[in-house]
Short mmCIF file of C-alpha atoms and ligand atoms in Angstrom, two decimals:
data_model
loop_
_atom_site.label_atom_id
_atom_site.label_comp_id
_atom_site.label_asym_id
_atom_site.label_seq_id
_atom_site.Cartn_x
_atom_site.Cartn_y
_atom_site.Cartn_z
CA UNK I 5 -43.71 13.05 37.74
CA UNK I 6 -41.51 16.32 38.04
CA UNK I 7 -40.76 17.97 34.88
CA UNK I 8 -37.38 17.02 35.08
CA UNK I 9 -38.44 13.41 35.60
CA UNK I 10 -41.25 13.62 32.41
CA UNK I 11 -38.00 14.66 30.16
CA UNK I 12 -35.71 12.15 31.44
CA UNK I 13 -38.35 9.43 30.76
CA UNK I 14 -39.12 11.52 27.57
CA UNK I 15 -34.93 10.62 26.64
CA UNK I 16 -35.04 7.17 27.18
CA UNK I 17 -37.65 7.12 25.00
CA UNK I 18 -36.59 9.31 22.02
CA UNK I 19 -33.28 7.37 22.29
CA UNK I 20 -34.75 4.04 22.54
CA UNK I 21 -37.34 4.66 19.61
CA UNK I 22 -35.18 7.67 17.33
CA UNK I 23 -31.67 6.73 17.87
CA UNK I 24 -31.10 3.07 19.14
CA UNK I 25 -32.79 1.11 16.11
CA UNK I 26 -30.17 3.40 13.65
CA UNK I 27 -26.69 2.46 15.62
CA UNK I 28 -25.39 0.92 12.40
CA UNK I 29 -26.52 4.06 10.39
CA UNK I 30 -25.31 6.47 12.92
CA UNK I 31 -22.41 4.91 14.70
CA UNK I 32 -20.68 2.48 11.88
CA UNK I 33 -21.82 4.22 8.57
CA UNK I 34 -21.58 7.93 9.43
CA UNK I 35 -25.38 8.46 7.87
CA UNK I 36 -28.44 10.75 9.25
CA UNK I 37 -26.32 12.08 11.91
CA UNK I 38 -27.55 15.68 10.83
CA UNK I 39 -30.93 14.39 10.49
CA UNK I 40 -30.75 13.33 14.34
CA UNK I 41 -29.23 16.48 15.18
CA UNK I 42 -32.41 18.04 13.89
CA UNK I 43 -34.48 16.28 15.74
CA UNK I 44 -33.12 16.64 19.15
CA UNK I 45 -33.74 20.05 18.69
CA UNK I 46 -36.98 19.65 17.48
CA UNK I 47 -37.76 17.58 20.67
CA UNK I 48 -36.24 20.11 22.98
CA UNK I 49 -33.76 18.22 23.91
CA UNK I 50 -30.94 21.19 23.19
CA UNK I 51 -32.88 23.62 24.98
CA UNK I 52 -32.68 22.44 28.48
CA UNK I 53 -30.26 24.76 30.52
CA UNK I 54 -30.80 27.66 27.91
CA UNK I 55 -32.84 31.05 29.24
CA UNK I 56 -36.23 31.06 28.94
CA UNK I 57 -35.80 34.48 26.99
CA UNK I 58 -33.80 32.89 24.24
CA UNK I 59 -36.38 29.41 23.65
CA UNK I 60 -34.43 27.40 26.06
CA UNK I 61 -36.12 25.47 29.13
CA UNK I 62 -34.51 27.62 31.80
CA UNK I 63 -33.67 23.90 33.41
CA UNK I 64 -30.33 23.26 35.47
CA UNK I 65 -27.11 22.11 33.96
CA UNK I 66 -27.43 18.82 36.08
CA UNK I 67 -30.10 17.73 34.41
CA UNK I 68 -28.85 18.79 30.53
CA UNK I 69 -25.89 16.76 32.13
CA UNK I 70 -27.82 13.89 32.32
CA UNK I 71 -29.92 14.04 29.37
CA UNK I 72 -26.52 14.43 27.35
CA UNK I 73 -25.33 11.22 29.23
CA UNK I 74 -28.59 9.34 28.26
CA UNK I 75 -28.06 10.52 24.77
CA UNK I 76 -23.92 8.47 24.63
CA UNK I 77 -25.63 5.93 26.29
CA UNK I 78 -27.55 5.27 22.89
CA UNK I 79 -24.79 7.18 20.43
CA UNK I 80 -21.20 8.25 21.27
CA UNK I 81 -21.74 10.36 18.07
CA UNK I 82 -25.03 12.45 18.69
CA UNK I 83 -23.24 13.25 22.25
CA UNK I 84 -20.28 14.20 20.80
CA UNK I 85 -22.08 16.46 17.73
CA UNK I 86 -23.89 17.91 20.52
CA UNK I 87 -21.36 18.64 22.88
CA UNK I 88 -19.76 20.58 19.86
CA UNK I 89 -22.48 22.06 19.17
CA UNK I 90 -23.26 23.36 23.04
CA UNK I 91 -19.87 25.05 22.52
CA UNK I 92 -20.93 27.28 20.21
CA UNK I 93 -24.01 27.98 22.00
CA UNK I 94 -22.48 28.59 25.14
CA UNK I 95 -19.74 30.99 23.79
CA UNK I 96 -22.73 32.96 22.15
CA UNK I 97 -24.60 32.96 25.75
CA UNK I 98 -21.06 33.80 27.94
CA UNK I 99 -19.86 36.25 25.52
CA UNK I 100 -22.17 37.71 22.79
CA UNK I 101 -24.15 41.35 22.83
CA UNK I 102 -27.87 41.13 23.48
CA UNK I 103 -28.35 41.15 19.68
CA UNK I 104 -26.22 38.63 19.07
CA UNK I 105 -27.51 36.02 21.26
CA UNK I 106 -31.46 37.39 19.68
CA UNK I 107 -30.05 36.63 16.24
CA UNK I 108 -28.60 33.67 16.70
CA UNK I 109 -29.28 31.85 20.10
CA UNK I 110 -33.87 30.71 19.40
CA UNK I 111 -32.62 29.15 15.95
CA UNK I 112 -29.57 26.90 17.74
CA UNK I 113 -31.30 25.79 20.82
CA UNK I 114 -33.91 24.85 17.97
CA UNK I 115 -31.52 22.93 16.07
CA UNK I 116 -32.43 24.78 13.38
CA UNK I 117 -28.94 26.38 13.18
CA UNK I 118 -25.80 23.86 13.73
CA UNK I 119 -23.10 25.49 15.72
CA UNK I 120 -18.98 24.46 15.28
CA UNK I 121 -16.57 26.11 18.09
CA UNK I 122 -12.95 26.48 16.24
CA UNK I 123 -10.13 26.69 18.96
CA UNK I 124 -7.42 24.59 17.98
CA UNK I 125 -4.80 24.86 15.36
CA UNK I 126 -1.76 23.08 13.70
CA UNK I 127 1.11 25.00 16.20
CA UNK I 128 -1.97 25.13 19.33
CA UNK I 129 -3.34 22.88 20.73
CA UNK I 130 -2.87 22.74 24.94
CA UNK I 131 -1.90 25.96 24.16
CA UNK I 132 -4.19 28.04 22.69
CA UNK I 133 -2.50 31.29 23.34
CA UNK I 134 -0.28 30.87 20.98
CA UNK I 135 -2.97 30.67 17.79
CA UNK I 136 -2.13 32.78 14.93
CA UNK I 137 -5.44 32.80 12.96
CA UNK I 138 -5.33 37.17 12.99
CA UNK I 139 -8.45 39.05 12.54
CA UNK I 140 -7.38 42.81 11.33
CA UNK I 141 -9.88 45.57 11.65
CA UNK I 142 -10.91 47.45 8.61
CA UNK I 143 -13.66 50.11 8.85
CA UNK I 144 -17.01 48.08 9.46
CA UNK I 145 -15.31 45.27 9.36
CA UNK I 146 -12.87 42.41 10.38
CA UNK I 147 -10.75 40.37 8.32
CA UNK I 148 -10.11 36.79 9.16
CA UNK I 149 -7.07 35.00 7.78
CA UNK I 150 -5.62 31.54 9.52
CA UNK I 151 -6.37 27.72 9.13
CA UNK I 152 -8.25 26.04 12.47
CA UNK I 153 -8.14 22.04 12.85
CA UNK I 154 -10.16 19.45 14.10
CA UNK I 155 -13.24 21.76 14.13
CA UNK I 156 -16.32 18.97 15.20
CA UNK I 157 -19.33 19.37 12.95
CA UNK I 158 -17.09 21.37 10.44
CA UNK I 159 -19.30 21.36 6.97
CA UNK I 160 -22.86 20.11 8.91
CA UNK I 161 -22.26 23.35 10.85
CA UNK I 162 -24.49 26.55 9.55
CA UNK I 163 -22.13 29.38 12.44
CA UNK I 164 -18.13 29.13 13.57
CA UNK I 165 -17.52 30.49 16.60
CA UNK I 166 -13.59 31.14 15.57
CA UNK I 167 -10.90 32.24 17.78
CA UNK I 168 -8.29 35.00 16.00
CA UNK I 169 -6.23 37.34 17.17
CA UNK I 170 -6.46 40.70 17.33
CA UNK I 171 -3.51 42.32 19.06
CA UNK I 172 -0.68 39.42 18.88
CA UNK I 173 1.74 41.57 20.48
CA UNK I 174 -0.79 40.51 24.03
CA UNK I 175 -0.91 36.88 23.58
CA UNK I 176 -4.32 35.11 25.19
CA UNK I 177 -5.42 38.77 25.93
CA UNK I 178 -4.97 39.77 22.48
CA UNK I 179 -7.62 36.96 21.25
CA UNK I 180 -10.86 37.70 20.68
CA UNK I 181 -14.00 35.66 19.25
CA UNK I 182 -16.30 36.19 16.22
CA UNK I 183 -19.06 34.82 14.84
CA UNK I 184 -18.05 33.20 11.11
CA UNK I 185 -21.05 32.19 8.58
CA UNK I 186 -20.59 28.89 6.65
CA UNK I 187 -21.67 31.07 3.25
CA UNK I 188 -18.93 33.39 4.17
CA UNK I 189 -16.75 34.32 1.19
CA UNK I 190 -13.40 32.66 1.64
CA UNK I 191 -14.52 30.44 4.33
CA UNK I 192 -14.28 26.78 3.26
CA UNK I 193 -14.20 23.33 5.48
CA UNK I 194 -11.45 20.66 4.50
CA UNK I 195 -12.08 17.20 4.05
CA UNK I 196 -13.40 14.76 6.35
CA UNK I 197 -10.60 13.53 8.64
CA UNK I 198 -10.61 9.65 8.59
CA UNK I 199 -10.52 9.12 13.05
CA UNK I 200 -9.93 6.27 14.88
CA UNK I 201 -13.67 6.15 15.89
CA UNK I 202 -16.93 7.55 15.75
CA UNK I 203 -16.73 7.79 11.25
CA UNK I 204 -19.87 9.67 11.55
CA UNK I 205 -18.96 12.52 13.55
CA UNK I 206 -18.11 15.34 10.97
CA UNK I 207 -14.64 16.76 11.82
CA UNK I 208 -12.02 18.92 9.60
CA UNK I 209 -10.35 21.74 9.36
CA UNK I 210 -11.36 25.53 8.46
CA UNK I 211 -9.76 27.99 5.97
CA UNK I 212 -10.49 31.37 6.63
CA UNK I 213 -8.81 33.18 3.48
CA UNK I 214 -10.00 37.05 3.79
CA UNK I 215 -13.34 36.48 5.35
CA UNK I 216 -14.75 40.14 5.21
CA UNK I 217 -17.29 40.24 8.33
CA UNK I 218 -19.17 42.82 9.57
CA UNK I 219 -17.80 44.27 13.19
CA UNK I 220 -21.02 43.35 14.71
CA UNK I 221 -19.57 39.39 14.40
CA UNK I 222 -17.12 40.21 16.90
CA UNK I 223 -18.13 38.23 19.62
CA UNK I 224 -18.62 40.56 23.20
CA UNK I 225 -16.08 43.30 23.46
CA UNK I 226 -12.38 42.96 21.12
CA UNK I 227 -9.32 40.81 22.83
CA UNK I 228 -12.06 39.05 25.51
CA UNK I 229 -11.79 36.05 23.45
CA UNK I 230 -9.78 34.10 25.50
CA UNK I 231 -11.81 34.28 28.67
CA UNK I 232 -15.15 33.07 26.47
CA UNK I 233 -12.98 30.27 25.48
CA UNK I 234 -12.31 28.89 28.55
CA UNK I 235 -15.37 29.86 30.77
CA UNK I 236 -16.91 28.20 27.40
CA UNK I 237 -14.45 24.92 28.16
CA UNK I 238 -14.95 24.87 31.76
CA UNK I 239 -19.17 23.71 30.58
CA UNK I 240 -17.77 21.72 27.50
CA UNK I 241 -15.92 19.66 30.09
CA UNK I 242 -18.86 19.03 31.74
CA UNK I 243 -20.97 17.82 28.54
CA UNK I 244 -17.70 15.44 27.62
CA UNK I 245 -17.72 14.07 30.98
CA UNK I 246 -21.28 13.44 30.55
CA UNK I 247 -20.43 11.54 27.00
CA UNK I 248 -17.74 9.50 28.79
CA UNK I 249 -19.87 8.33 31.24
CA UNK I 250 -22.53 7.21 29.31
CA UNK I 251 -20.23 5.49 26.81
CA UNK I 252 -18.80 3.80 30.11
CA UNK I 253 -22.39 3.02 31.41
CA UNK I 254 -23.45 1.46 28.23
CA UNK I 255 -19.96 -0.82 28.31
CA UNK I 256 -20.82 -1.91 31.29
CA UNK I 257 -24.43 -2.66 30.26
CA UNK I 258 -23.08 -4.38 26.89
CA UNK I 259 -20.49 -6.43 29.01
CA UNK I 260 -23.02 -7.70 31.40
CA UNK I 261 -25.67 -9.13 29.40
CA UNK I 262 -22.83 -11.04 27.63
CA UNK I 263 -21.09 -12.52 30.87
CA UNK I 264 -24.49 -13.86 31.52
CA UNK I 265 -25.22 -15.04 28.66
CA UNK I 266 -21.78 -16.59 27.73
CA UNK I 267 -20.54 -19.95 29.20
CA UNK I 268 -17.07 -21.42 30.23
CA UNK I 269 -16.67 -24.82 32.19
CA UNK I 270 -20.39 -25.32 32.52
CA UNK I 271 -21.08 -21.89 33.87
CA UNK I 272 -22.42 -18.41 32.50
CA UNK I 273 -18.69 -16.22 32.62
CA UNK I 274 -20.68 -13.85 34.93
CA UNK I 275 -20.45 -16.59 37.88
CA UNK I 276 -16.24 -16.03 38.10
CA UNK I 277 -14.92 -14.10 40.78
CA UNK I 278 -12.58 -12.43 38.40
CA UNK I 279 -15.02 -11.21 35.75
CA UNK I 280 -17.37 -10.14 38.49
CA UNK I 281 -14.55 -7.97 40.21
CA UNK I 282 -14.00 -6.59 36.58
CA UNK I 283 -17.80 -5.98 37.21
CA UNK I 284 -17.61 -4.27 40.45
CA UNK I 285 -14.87 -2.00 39.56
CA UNK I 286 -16.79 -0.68 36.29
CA UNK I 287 -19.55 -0.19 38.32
CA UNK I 288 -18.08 1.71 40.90
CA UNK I 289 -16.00 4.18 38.40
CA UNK I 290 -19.39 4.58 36.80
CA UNK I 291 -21.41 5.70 39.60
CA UNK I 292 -18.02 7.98 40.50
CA UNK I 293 -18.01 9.43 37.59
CA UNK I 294 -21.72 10.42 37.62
CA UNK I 295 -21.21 11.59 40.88
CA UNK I 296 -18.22 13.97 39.83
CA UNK I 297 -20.17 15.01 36.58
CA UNK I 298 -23.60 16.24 39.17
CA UNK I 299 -21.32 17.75 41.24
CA UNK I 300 -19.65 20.14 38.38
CA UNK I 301 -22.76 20.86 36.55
CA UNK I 302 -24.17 21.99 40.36
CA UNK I 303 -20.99 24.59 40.38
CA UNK I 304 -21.90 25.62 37.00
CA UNK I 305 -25.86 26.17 38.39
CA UNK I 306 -24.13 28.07 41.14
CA UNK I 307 -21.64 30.09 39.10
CA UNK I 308 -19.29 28.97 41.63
CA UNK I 309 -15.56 29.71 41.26
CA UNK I 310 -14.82 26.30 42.27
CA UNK I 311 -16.49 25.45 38.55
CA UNK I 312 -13.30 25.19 36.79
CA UNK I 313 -11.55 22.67 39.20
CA UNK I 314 -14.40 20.31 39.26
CA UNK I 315 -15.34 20.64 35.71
CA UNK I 316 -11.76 19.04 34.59
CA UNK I 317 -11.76 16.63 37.69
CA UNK I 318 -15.16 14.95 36.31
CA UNK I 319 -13.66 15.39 32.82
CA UNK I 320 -10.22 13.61 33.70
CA UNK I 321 -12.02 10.94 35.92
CA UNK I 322 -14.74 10.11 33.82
CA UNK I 323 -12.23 10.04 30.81
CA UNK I 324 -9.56 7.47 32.70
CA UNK I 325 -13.13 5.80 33.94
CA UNK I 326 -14.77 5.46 30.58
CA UNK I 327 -11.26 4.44 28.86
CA UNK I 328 -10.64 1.22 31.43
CA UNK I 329 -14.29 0.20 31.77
CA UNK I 330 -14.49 0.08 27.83
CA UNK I 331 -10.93 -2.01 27.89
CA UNK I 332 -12.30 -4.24 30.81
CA UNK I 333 -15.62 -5.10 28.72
CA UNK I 334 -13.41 -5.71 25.76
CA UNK I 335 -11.82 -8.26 27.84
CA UNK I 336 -15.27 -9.92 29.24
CA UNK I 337 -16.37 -10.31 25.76
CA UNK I 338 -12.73 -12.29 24.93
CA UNK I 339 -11.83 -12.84 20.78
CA UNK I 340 -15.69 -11.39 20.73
CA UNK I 341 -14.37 -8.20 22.13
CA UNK I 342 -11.87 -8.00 19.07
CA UNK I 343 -13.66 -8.34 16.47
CA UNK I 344 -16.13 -5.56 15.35
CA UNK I 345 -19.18 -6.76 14.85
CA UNK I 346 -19.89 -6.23 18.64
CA UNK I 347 -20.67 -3.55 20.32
CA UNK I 348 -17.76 -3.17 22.82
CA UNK I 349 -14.94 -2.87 20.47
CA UNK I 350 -16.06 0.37 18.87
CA UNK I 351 -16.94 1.58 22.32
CA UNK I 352 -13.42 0.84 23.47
CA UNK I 353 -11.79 3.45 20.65
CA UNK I 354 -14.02 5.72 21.33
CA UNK I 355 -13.44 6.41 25.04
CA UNK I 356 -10.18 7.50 23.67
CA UNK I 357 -11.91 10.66 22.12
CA UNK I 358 -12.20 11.59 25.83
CA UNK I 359 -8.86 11.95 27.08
CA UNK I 360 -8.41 14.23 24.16
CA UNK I 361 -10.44 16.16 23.47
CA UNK I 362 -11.74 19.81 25.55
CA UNK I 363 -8.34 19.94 27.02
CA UNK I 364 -6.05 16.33 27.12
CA UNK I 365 -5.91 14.95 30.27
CA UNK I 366 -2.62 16.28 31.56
CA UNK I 367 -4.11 19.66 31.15
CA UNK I 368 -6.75 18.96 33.05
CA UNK I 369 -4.61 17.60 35.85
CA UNK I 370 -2.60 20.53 35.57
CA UNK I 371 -5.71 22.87 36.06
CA UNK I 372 -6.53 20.48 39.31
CA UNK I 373 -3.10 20.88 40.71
CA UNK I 374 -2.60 24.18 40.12
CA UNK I 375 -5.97 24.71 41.91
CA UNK I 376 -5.12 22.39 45.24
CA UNK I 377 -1.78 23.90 45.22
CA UNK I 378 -3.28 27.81 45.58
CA UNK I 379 -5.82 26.68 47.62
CA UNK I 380 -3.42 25.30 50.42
CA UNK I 381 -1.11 28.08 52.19
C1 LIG A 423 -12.20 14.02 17.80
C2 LIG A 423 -11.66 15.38 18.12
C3 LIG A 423 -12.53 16.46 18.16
C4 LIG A 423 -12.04 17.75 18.43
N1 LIG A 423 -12.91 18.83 18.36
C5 LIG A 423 -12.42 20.08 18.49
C6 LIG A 423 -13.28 21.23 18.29
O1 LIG A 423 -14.48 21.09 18.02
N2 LIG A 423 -12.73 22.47 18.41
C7 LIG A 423 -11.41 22.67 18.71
O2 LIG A 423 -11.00 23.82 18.80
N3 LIG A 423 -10.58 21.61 18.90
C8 LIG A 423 -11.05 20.32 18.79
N4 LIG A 423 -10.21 19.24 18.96
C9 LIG A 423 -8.80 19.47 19.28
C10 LIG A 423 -8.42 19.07 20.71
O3 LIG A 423 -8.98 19.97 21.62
C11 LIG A 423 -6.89 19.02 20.75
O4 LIG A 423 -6.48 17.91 19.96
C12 LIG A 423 -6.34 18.91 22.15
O5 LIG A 423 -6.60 20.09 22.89
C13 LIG A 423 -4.83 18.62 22.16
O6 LIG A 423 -4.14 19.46 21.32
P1 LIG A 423 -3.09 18.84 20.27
O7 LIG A 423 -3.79 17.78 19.53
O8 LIG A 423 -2.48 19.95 19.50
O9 LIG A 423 -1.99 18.15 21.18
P2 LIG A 423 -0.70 18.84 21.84
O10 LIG A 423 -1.09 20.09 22.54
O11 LIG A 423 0.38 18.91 20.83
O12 LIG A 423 -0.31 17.77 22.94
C14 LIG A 423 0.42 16.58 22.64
C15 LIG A 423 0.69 15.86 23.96
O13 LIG A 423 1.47 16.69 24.83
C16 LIG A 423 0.81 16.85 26.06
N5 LIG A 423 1.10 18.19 26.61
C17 LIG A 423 0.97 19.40 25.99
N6 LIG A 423 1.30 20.39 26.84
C18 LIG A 423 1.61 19.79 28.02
C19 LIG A 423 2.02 20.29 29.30
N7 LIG A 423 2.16 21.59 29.54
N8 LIG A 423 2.27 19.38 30.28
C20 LIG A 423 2.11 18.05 30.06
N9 LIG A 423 1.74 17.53 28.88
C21 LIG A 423 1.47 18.40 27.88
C22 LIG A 423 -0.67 16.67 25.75
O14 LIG A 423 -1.42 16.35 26.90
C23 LIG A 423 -0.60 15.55 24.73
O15 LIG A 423 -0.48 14.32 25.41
C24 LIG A 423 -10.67 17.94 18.71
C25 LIG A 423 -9.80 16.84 18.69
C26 LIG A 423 -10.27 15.58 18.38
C27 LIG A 423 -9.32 14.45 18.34
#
């Protein structure tokens, strides 16, 4: 075995043995999901496509692409607490001073440090330019005022990469990034917001009331902020395509062993035509949607400037995928599929998550199009 086939093996495992006996903890109660965190840092599980220099494994994106889809195979949650928390990590790596990424990058790619990346607020959303969280400069220091929603991991989270602006007068390119501390005076995390899946996945909003940081928090150079963000997006697409497709892989799995299992007329459900074509079209979408997600974490190995395109065409497909192969296994399970003690109903409001988050889906088929339609004179 390779080294990249040891870790995969090394996944299954960990997932089977760490996170598949706690489902009901993790997934339905909203319990140990920090505790988890922890440990897939302490397995190296964050560290894969992180330098060398800064404790990571130096490994390609494809293959932290498919370790994160193993991972939502198992928990929807953990994927999604660690796509959050790659966010932060990546902004630090694409944007931060050498110091920066020495203070702060060994201890998150450890898991010993729980990143949050705040982007969003109440009046921008798709469109982030228009924030108005302002960070003022005073001497040695910045001062952070504005409210950011939907933050995930807000109050497990230890750093905030928040988005502020600087020079308002320059939209986007008067946004820039800094590094916020969760003991921070003035920095507090709102309550728990009550979703329509995944309870356990912490999520809330962030009041930044005259948070005094030093100047050395300012993430890379003043009013670059915007360009972290989305270079930052761009790999967070990739990481939420990942989730989507292994939340789609495991419907499929789910849906399967219950057609077989479950008999109509005489016959196991799996022997009908129709439920076997709902069969063949989650499998293909699957196995498209892996395909899309290698493909964009290749670009992102490559540094390609194709990266952006790709990374929201896996993170559309695989979303539209994951969301109609979770409805179609609802559907193969019948009343079953309603009613919450099984596995596919929770699965089918969480693909939701998908289209939303990292960018909705019509922005990301309005960074395709606007792609094709410069690429073709
Ligand atoms: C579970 C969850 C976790 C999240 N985690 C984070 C996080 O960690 N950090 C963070 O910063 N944010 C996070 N978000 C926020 C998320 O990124 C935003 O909700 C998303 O970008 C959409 O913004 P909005 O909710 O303001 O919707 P809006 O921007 O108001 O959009 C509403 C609708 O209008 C559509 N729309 C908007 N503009 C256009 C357009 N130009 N053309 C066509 N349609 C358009 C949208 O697609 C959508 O359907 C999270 C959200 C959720 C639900």
């Amino acid at each position: 075995m390779n080294i990249e086939e040891e870790i995969l093996a090394a996944t299954e495992d960990f997932a089977k043995k760490h996170i598949a006996p706690f489902e009901k903890e993790i997934e339905r109660e909203g319990k140990l999901v920090e505790e988890k965190f922890r440990e897939l840092g302490k397995h190296g599980f964050i560290a894969i496509p992180f330098p060398e220099k800064y404790g990571g494994l130096g490994e390609s994106f494809e293959f932290y692409a498919k370790v994160a889809e193993k991972i939502a195979f198992e928990s929807g949650t953990l994927a999604a607490v660690l796509g959050a928390h790659s966010l932060s990590v990546f902004s630090i790596l694409l944007g931060g001073t050498e110091q920066q990424k020495e203070k702060y990058l060994p201890k998150m790619i450890r898991g010993e440090l729980m990143g949050s990346f705040a982007l969003t607020e109440q009046n921008a959303g798709s469109n982030p330019a228009d924030i108005e969280t302002r960070a003022v400069k005073d001497g040695d220091f910045y001062v952070l005022d504005g409210t950011k929603v939907f933050t995930t991991n807000a109050g497990l989270s230890d750093i905030y990469v928040v988005m502020a602006k600087t020079d308002p007068a320059r939209g986007a390119r008067g946004i820039s990034a800094f590094i916020v501390e969760k003991t921070d005076e003035g920095f507090s995390v709102g309550r728990q917001e009550d979703k329509m899946a995944f309870p356990g996945l912490p999520n809330a909003s962030l009041f930044l009331n005259n948070v005094r940081i030093p100047k050395e928090r300012l993430l890379g150079r003043e009013n670059s902020g915007f360009i972290i963000a989305m270079k930052t997006l761009d790999l967070g697409r990739i990481t939420a395509s990942a989730g989507a497709t292994g939340l789609a892989r495991r419907a499929l799995y789910e849906a399967v062993k219950y057609a077989k299992r479950r008999e109509q007329f005489g016959k196991p459900i799996a022997s009908f035509e129709m439920i076997q074509s709902y069969i063949a079209e989650m499998g293909a979408k699957i196995e498209a949607s892996k395909l899309l997600l290698l493909k964009a974490a290749r670009l992102s190995n490559e540094k390609s400037r194709d990266l952006p395109k790709f990374a929201a065409i896996a993170k559309y497909f695989s979303a539209k995928a994951a969301a109609d192969v979770a409805r179609k296994a609802v559907q193969i399970f019948g009343g079953y599929g309603f009613i919450e003690d099984y596995p596919v109903a929770r699965l089918y409001k969480g693909a939701k998550m998908y289209e939303i988050i990292e960018g909705t889906s019509e922005i990301q088929k309005l960074i395709i199009a606007n792609s094709i339609i410069k690429e073709i004179e």
